[in-house]
Coordinates of C-alpha atoms and ligand atoms in Angstrom, one line a residue:
M1 CA 70.5 101.4 79.8
K2 CA 71.6 103.7 82.6
L3 CA 75.0 105.2 82.1
F4 CA 75.2 108.3 83.9
G5 CA 75.3 108.0 87.6
S6 CA 74.9 111.6 89.8
S7 CA 78.2 112.8 88.6
G8 CA 78.8 111.5 85.2
I9 CA 79.8 108.1 83.8
R10 CA 82.2 106.3 86.5
A11 CA 83.0 102.6 86.7
V12 CA 85.9 100.4 87.5
F13 CA 88.5 100.4 84.7
D14 CA 88.1 97.7 82.3
R15 CA 87.9 96.7 78.0
D16 CA 84.3 98.1 78.3
L17 CA 84.8 101.6 79.9
V18 CA 87.6 101.7 76.9
N19 CA 85.1 100.6 74.5
L20 CA 82.5 102.7 75.7
A21 CA 84.9 106.2 75.7
F22 CA 85.1 105.5 72.0
R23 CA 81.6 105.3 71.6
V24 CA 80.8 108.2 73.7
G25 CA 83.5 110.4 71.4
L26 CA 81.8 109.4 68.4
V27 CA 78.3 110.1 70.0
V28 CA 79.2 113.6 71.1
G29 CA 81.4 114.2 68.2
R30 CA 78.9 114.1 65.9
N31 CA 76.8 116.8 67.7
S32 CA 79.7 119.1 68.7
G33 CA 81.7 120.4 66.0
N34 CA 84.6 121.8 68.2
V35 CA 85.5 119.8 71.9
V36 CA 87.9 120.1 74.3
V37 CA 89.1 117.0 76.1
G38 CA 91.0 117.0 79.5
T39 CA 92.1 114.3 82.3
D40 CA 93.1 113.9 85.6
T41 CA 96.1 112.3 86.8
R42 CA 94.4 108.4 87.2
T43 CA 96.9 105.7 85.6
S44 CA 94.3 104.5 83.2
S45 CA 93.3 108.2 82.2
D46 CA 95.5 108.4 79.0
V47 CA 94.2 105.6 77.7
M48 CA 90.7 106.7 78.0
K49 CA 91.6 109.9 76.8
H50 CA 93.0 108.7 73.7
A51 CA 89.8 106.1 72.7
V52 CA 87.5 109.3 73.5
I53 CA 89.8 111.3 71.0
S54 CA 89.5 108.6 68.4
G55 CA 85.8 108.8 68.8
L56 CA 85.4 112.5 68.4
L57 CA 87.7 112.4 65.3
A58 CA 86.5 109.6 63.9
A59 CA 83.0 111.5 64.3
G60 CA 84.6 114.4 62.1
A61 CA 84.7 116.7 64.6
G62 CA 87.3 119.0 65.7
C63 CA 89.4 117.8 68.9
S64 CA 92.0 119.9 71.5
D65 CA 93.8 118.1 74.1
A66 CA 94.3 120.1 77.4
G67 CA 96.4 117.3 78.8
I68 CA 96.0 116.8 83.0
V69 CA 93.9 119.5 84.0
P70 CA 91.3 120.1 86.9
T71 CA 87.4 119.4 86.1
P72 CA 87.0 123.0 87.0
T73 CA 89.7 124.2 84.7
L74 CA 88.5 122.2 82.0
A75 CA 84.6 123.5 82.3
F76 CA 86.3 126.5 82.4
V77 CA 88.1 126.3 78.8
T78 CA 84.9 124.7 77.8
R79 CA 83.6 128.3 76.8
E80 CA 85.8 128.3 74.0
F81 CA 84.1 125.3 72.5
D82 CA 81.0 123.5 71.8
A83 CA 81.3 120.9 74.8
G84 CA 84.2 119.6 77.1
V85 CA 84.9 115.8 77.6
M86 CA 86.7 115.3 81.3
I87 CA 88.3 111.9 81.7
T88 CA 87.9 111.3 85.5
A89 CA 86.1 109.2 88.3
S90 CA 86.3 112.7 90.9
H91 CA 87.0 111.2 94.3
N92 CA 86.2 107.4 93.3
P93 CA 89.1 104.9 93.9
P94 CA 92.0 104.6 91.4
E95 CA 90.8 101.6 89.9
Y96 CA 88.2 103.7 88.7
N97 CA 87.6 105.8 86.0
G98 CA 84.8 107.9 83.9
I99 CA 83.4 110.4 81.7
K100 CA 81.9 113.9 82.6
L101 CA 80.3 116.3 80.0
L102 CA 80.7 119.6 80.1
N103 CA 78.8 122.2 78.6
P104 CA 80.5 125.9 77.6
D105 CA 78.6 127.7 80.7
G106 CA 80.7 124.6 82.6
S107 CA 77.5 122.9 83.9
S108 CA 77.5 119.1 83.1
F109 CA 75.4 117.7 80.7
D110 CA 71.6 117.5 82.0
T111 CA 69.3 114.8 82.7
I112 CA 68.1 115.4 78.9
Q113 CA 71.2 116.0 77.3
Q114 CA 72.5 112.7 79.4
A115 CA 69.3 110.3 77.9
Q116 CA 69.8 111.8 74.6
I117 CA 73.6 110.2 74.7
E118 CA 72.5 106.9 76.1
E119 CA 69.7 106.8 73.5
A120 CA 72.2 107.6 70.5
L121 CA 74.6 104.7 72.2
L122 CA 71.8 101.9 72.2
V123 CA 71.7 102.8 68.1
E124 CA 75.0 101.6 68.0
S125 CA 75.4 103.1 64.5
S126 CA 79.3 102.2 63.5
C127 CA 79.1 105.4 61.1
V128 CA 82.3 107.4 61.0
A129 CA 83.1 110.3 58.9
P130 CA 84.3 110.2 55.3
W131 CA 88.3 110.1 54.9
E132 CA 88.6 113.3 53.8
K133 CA 86.4 115.3 56.7
I134 CA 88.7 113.7 59.5
K135 CA 90.9 116.2 61.4
H136 CA 93.7 116.4 63.5
S137 CA 93.7 116.9 67.1
R138 CA 95.5 119.7 68.3
V139 CA 97.2 120.7 71.7
Y140 CA 95.6 123.3 74.1
D141 CA 98.1 125.1 75.9
G142 CA 97.7 127.2 78.8
A143 CA 94.4 126.4 80.7
I144 CA 95.8 126.4 83.7
E145 CA 97.2 129.5 83.3
H146 CA 93.6 131.2 81.6
H147 CA 91.8 129.7 84.9
I148 CA 94.5 131.5 87.5
E149 CA 94.1 134.7 85.1
C150 CA 90.2 134.5 85.3
I151 CA 90.0 133.9 89.1
L152 CA 92.3 136.3 90.6
P153 CA 90.6 139.6 89.8
N154 CA 87.8 138.1 92.4
F155 CA 90.1 138.4 95.5
P156 CA 92.5 141.1 97.0
A157 CA 96.3 140.4 96.7
G158 CA 98.6 140.6 99.3
L159 CA 96.8 137.9 101.6
K160 CA 99.7 137.2 103.5
F161 CA 98.8 133.8 105.1
K162 CA 100.8 130.5 105.6
V163 CA 98.2 128.1 104.0
V164 CA 99.0 124.2 103.8
V165 CA 97.8 122.7 100.2
D166 CA 96.5 119.1 100.3
A167 CA 96.3 118.5 96.4
G168 CA 96.1 114.7 97.5
C169 CA 98.3 114.2 94.3
G170 CA 95.5 115.0 92.0
A171 CA 95.1 117.3 89.0
A172 CA 95.3 120.7 91.3
S173 CA 99.0 119.7 92.6
E174 CA 100.0 122.4 90.3
V175 CA 97.0 124.8 89.8
T176 CA 96.0 125.4 93.8
P177 CA 99.4 126.6 95.5
R178 CA 100.3 128.7 92.2
L179 CA 97.0 130.6 92.5
L180 CA 97.2 131.0 96.2
K181 CA 101.0 131.8 95.8
K182 CA 99.8 134.9 93.4
L183 CA 97.3 135.3 95.9
G184 CA 100.4 136.6 98.5
C185 CA 100.3 133.5 100.5
E186 CA 102.9 131.3 101.6
V187 CA 101.9 127.7 100.6
V188 CA 103.2 124.6 102.4
D189 CA 103.0 121.8 99.8
L190 CA 101.4 118.5 101.0
N191 CA 100.7 115.8 98.4
C192 CA 101.3 118.5 95.9
Y193 CA 102.7 115.8 92.6
P194 CA 100.4 114.2 90.1
S195 CA 100.0 110.4 90.9
G196 CA 96.8 108.0 90.1
F197 CA 97.6 106.4 93.4
F198 CA 96.1 109.1 95.6
P199 CA 98.2 108.0 98.7
R200 CA 96.0 109.5 100.9
G201 CA 92.7 108.6 99.5
S202 CA 91.2 111.0 96.7
E203 CA 88.2 112.0 98.3
P204 CA 88.6 115.2 101.0
S205 CA 87.2 113.5 104.0
E206 CA 87.9 113.8 107.3
A207 CA 89.7 110.7 107.3
N208 CA 91.8 111.3 104.6
L209 CA 93.0 114.3 105.6
K210 CA 94.8 113.5 109.1
D211 CA 98.2 114.8 107.7
L212 CA 96.6 118.2 106.5
K213 CA 95.3 118.5 110.3
K214 CA 98.8 117.9 112.1
A215 CA 100.4 119.9 109.1
V216 CA 98.3 123.2 110.0
K217 CA 99.1 122.5 113.7
E218 CA 102.5 122.1 113.1
T219 CA 103.6 125.0 111.0
G220 CA 100.9 127.5 112.4
A221 CA 99.2 128.1 109.1
A222 CA 96.2 129.8 109.5
L223 CA 94.2 127.1 107.3
G224 CA 94.6 123.9 105.2
V225 CA 92.7 123.3 102.5
A226 CA 92.5 120.1 100.3
N227 CA 91.1 119.1 96.7
D228 CA 89.5 116.0 95.6
G229 CA 91.5 113.8 92.5
D230 CA 89.9 116.2 89.8
A231 CA 89.8 119.4 92.1
D232 CA 85.9 119.8 91.8
R233 CA 85.8 119.5 95.1
M234 CA 87.5 121.4 98.5
M235 CA 87.6 121.0 102.1
A236 CA 89.2 123.1 104.6
V237 CA 90.6 122.9 108.1
D238 CA 90.8 125.6 110.5
D239 CA 93.6 127.6 112.1
R240 CA 93.1 125.2 115.2
G241 CA 93.8 122.0 112.6
R242 CA 90.0 120.7 112.9
Y243 CA 88.4 119.8 110.0
I244 CA 85.8 122.1 108.9
T245 CA 82.3 119.9 107.8
G246 CA 80.9 120.6 104.9
D247 CA 77.6 121.6 106.4
R248 CA 79.3 124.8 108.1
L249 CA 81.5 125.4 104.8
L250 CA 78.0 125.4 102.9
A251 CA 77.1 128.3 105.6
V252 CA 80.2 130.2 105.4
F253 CA 80.3 130.8 101.5
A254 CA 76.7 131.6 101.5
G255 CA 77.4 134.1 104.0
A256 CA 80.5 134.9 102.7
V257 CA 79.3 135.8 98.7
G258 CA 76.4 137.5 100.3
A259 CA 74.0 135.1 98.9
R260 CA 70.1 135.7 99.0
E261 CA 69.5 132.1 97.3
V262 CA 71.4 129.1 97.6
V263 CA 70.8 125.9 96.1
T264 CA 71.7 123.0 97.6
T265 CA 71.1 119.1 98.0
L266 CA 68.7 117.3 100.1
D267 CA 71.1 115.7 102.3
A268 CA 72.7 119.2 103.7
S269 CA 71.9 120.6 107.3
M270 CA 68.9 122.3 108.2
A271 CA 71.1 124.8 109.5
V272 CA 71.2 126.5 106.5
D273 CA 67.3 127.0 106.0
E274 CA 67.8 128.8 109.9
M275 CA 70.8 131.8 108.6
G276 CA 68.1 133.8 106.4
F277 CA 69.2 132.3 103.1
R278 CA 66.3 131.2 100.4
V279 CA 67.3 127.2 100.3
R280 CA 66.1 125.3 97.0
R281 CA 67.0 121.9 97.4
T282 CA 67.9 119.1 94.7
R283 CA 68.5 115.7 94.1
I284 CA 72.2 114.4 95.5
G285 CA 74.8 115.1 93.2
D286 CA 76.5 118.4 92.0
T287 CA 75.0 118.0 88.3
S288 CA 71.7 118.5 90.0
V289 CA 72.8 121.7 91.5
S290 CA 74.5 123.0 88.6
E291 CA 71.5 122.4 86.8
E292 CA 69.1 124.4 89.4
L293 CA 71.1 127.1 89.5
R294 CA 70.6 127.6 85.9
N295 CA 67.1 129.0 87.2
G296 CA 68.9 131.4 89.6
G297 CA 70.6 131.7 92.9
D298 CA 73.8 133.1 94.1
F299 CA 75.5 130.1 95.6
G300 CA 75.5 126.6 95.1
G301 CA 77.1 123.5 97.1
E302 CA 76.6 120.2 97.8
T303 CA 78.2 119.0 101.5
S304 CA 80.5 116.6 100.1
G305 CA 82.9 119.6 99.2
A306 CA 81.3 120.9 95.5
W307 CA 81.0 124.3 95.9
I308 CA 79.4 126.4 92.6
F309 CA 80.3 130.0 92.2
P310 CA 77.8 130.8 89.3
N311 CA 80.0 134.1 88.6
I312 CA 82.9 132.2 87.4
S313 CA 81.0 128.9 85.9
L314 CA 78.4 126.0 87.1
C315 CA 81.1 123.8 87.4
P316 CA 81.8 123.3 90.7
D317 CA 85.4 124.6 91.6
G318 CA 87.4 123.6 93.9
I319 CA 90.5 126.0 92.8
Y320 CA 88.3 129.2 93.2
A321 CA 86.6 127.8 96.4
A322 CA 90.2 127.7 98.0
A323 CA 90.7 131.1 97.3
Q324 CA 87.8 132.0 98.9
I325 CA 88.2 130.2 101.9
V326 CA 91.5 132.1 102.1
A327 CA 90.1 135.3 101.4
I328 CA 87.8 134.9 104.5
A329 CA 90.3 133.8 106.5
S330 CA 92.1 136.9 106.0
R331 CA 89.1 138.7 107.3
Q332 CA 88.3 136.6 110.4
G333 CA 90.0 133.9 111.7
L334 CA 88.7 130.9 110.5
S335 CA 87.7 129.2 114.1
G336 CA 85.7 132.0 115.4
L337 CA 83.6 131.9 112.2
V338 CA 82.6 128.3 112.1
D339 CA 82.2 128.0 116.0
S340 CA 79.9 131.0 115.8
L341 CA 77.6 129.3 113.0
P342 CA 73.9 127.3 114.1
G343 CA 74.7 123.2 113.9
Y344 CA 72.8 120.1 114.7
P345 CA 74.1 116.3 115.7
L346 CA 74.4 114.7 111.9
L347 CA 75.2 111.2 111.4
R348 CA 76.1 110.1 107.6
G349 CA 77.3 106.7 106.5
S350 CA 76.5 104.1 104.4
V351 CA 75.9 100.4 103.6
S352 CA 77.3 98.2 100.8
S353 CA 74.7 96.7 98.8
D354 CA 73.3 96.2 95.2
G355 CA 69.9 97.3 95.8
V356 CA 67.1 98.0 98.1
A357 CA 63.6 97.6 97.5
M358 CA 63.2 101.5 98.6
S359 CA 59.0 100.8 98.7
R360 CA 59.4 98.2 101.4
L361 CA 62.0 100.0 103.1
E362 CA 60.1 103.4 103.1
S363 CA 56.9 101.3 104.5
E364 CA 58.8 100.2 107.2
L365 CA 60.2 103.4 108.1
M366 CA 56.8 104.8 108.2
A367 CA 56.6 103.9 111.8
L368 CA 58.8 106.6 112.8
E369 CA 55.5 108.9 112.1
P370 CA 57.0 111.8 110.2
L371 CA 55.3 114.9 109.2
S372 CA 56.2 114.5 105.5
V373 CA 57.9 112.5 103.3
S374 CA 59.9 113.2 100.3
N375 CA 60.9 111.1 97.2
I376 CA 62.8 113.3 95.2
D377 CA 66.1 111.3 95.8
G378 CA 65.4 108.0 97.6
V379 CA 63.0 108.5 100.8
K380 CA 63.3 111.9 103.0
L381 CA 61.3 111.7 106.0
N382 CA 61.0 114.7 107.7
F383 CA 59.9 115.2 111.7
K384 CA 59.8 118.1 113.7
D385 CA 63.1 117.5 115.2
G386 CA 64.9 116.5 112.5
W387 CA 64.7 114.4 109.4
L388 CA 66.4 111.0 107.7
L389 CA 67.5 110.5 104.3
V390 CA 68.0 106.5 102.7
R391 CA 68.8 106.6 99.0
A392 CA 70.7 104.6 96.6
S393 CA 74.3 105.9 95.7
G394 CA 74.8 107.4 92.7
T395 CA 78.2 106.5 91.9
E396 CA 78.7 103.3 93.7
P397 CA 76.9 100.0 95.1
K398 CA 76.0 101.6 98.2
I399 CA 73.2 102.6 100.1
R400 CA 73.5 106.1 102.3
L401 CA 71.8 107.2 105.2
T402 CA 71.9 110.7 106.3
A403 CA 70.0 111.7 109.9
E404 CA 69.9 115.3 111.8
A405 CA 68.2 116.1 114.6
K406 CA 68.0 119.1 117.8
S407 CA 69.6 116.5 119.9
Q408 CA 72.3 113.7 119.8
A409 CA 69.7 111.0 121.3
R410 CA 67.0 111.7 118.9
V411 CA 69.6 111.6 115.8
Q412 CA 71.2 108.5 116.8
Q413 CA 67.9 106.8 116.8
L414 CA 66.5 108.0 113.7
Y415 CA 70.0 106.5 112.1
D416 CA 70.0 102.9 114.3
C417 CA 66.5 102.7 112.7
A418 CA 67.6 103.1 109.4
L419 CA 70.2 101.0 109.7
R420 CA 67.9 98.0 111.0
A421 CA 65.3 98.6 108.0
I422 CA 68.3 98.7 105.6
R423 CA 69.4 95.3 106.8
D424 CA 66.1 93.8 107.0
F425 CA 64.9 94.5 103.3
A426 CA 68.3 95.4 101.2
G427 CA 71.0 93.2 100.2
V428 CA 73.6 94.1 102.4
K429 CA 76.9 93.1 101.7
G430 CA 79.0 94.9 104.4
E431 CA 78.8 97.6 107.7
A432 CA 77.9 100.7 107.7
G433 CA 80.7 103.4 107.2
Ligands
MG501 MG1 85.4 115.5 92.2

């Protein structure tokens, strides 16, 4: 049984997911004495939350309900507990939901902890605590205030900027605007009301941020920031209304925090290696970056918008990242900074598929004569002028492909070859997107 993807448990909401939530609560409650639970804004989050709380209480654990909070906020307050349970499917479409388990240091449960949970779920023990040992759940008030108070001292006050905040109707609808106002910013709200329907799409992708780009230009703001549904991700728009890619944001943040050692995923641009940072690469998924940061590193990030600042937490924090990018913009105009960074043509896409015969695919791709091949996560082929990565998504039934090269013609060639190979050897159900 493999329940955990690259960012926790995620599935389309149905009865099985509710049952699973109860059982996960039971297993976590047996191992942790005191647990805090939070949710994003999804319509099914309350159902899932009560199922998890029932499991925790049935196991005899103490349980505090932090209500609707961003994942990094819950991760932050988890330091007061033995474990945290976040009900979220992050940036997945609104019909999904899921569970992310958190450690007191803010990191997600690592692969060993996930395997222990999966093993315990297989046993299917229906044991519950004796009636006289069962506790009542409590309300945890003020999680958002705690998080804001912890972030504020890291940044200068009086950042008198106009910033457009697009919270995507997710869990950061309240906290990101409130934090930036406390830093002195004039905040223009966009999609800053909680809704489980995510009208602009939950993922802070360029395609979903058209209104943010427009609003930055129309209001003359110094920048725009956007969170995903549970606000562990943050993406930004510069003062010219241009979307800043994740590869560039990775370099911007690493430079701003004076990082010497950066942890990122296999699919991040090779440009970051050329900027003087010592770079350690992991499997895809913020969980892998967070896990690796336990072994050291000043900053970690995934180009999807997950930025980890170990000085505050090992959870990607889209709220702290919003304050950080505003502070950076106070020192230098974002468009000038972004344009000064090295960059190469990079293509990312995905194909809907139930699976792929990765070994056959790798054999086919060897015709491209790579210098080396890595199998840390899917297949990554390295060339003297670029690289190509093909892997099964950890959160959706898709195959993802990424290519980067020093010229546009070469990156297109690598990408097209991978796309042809996937179509030949995988159960493809849809076109690349
Ligand atoms: Mg997320």
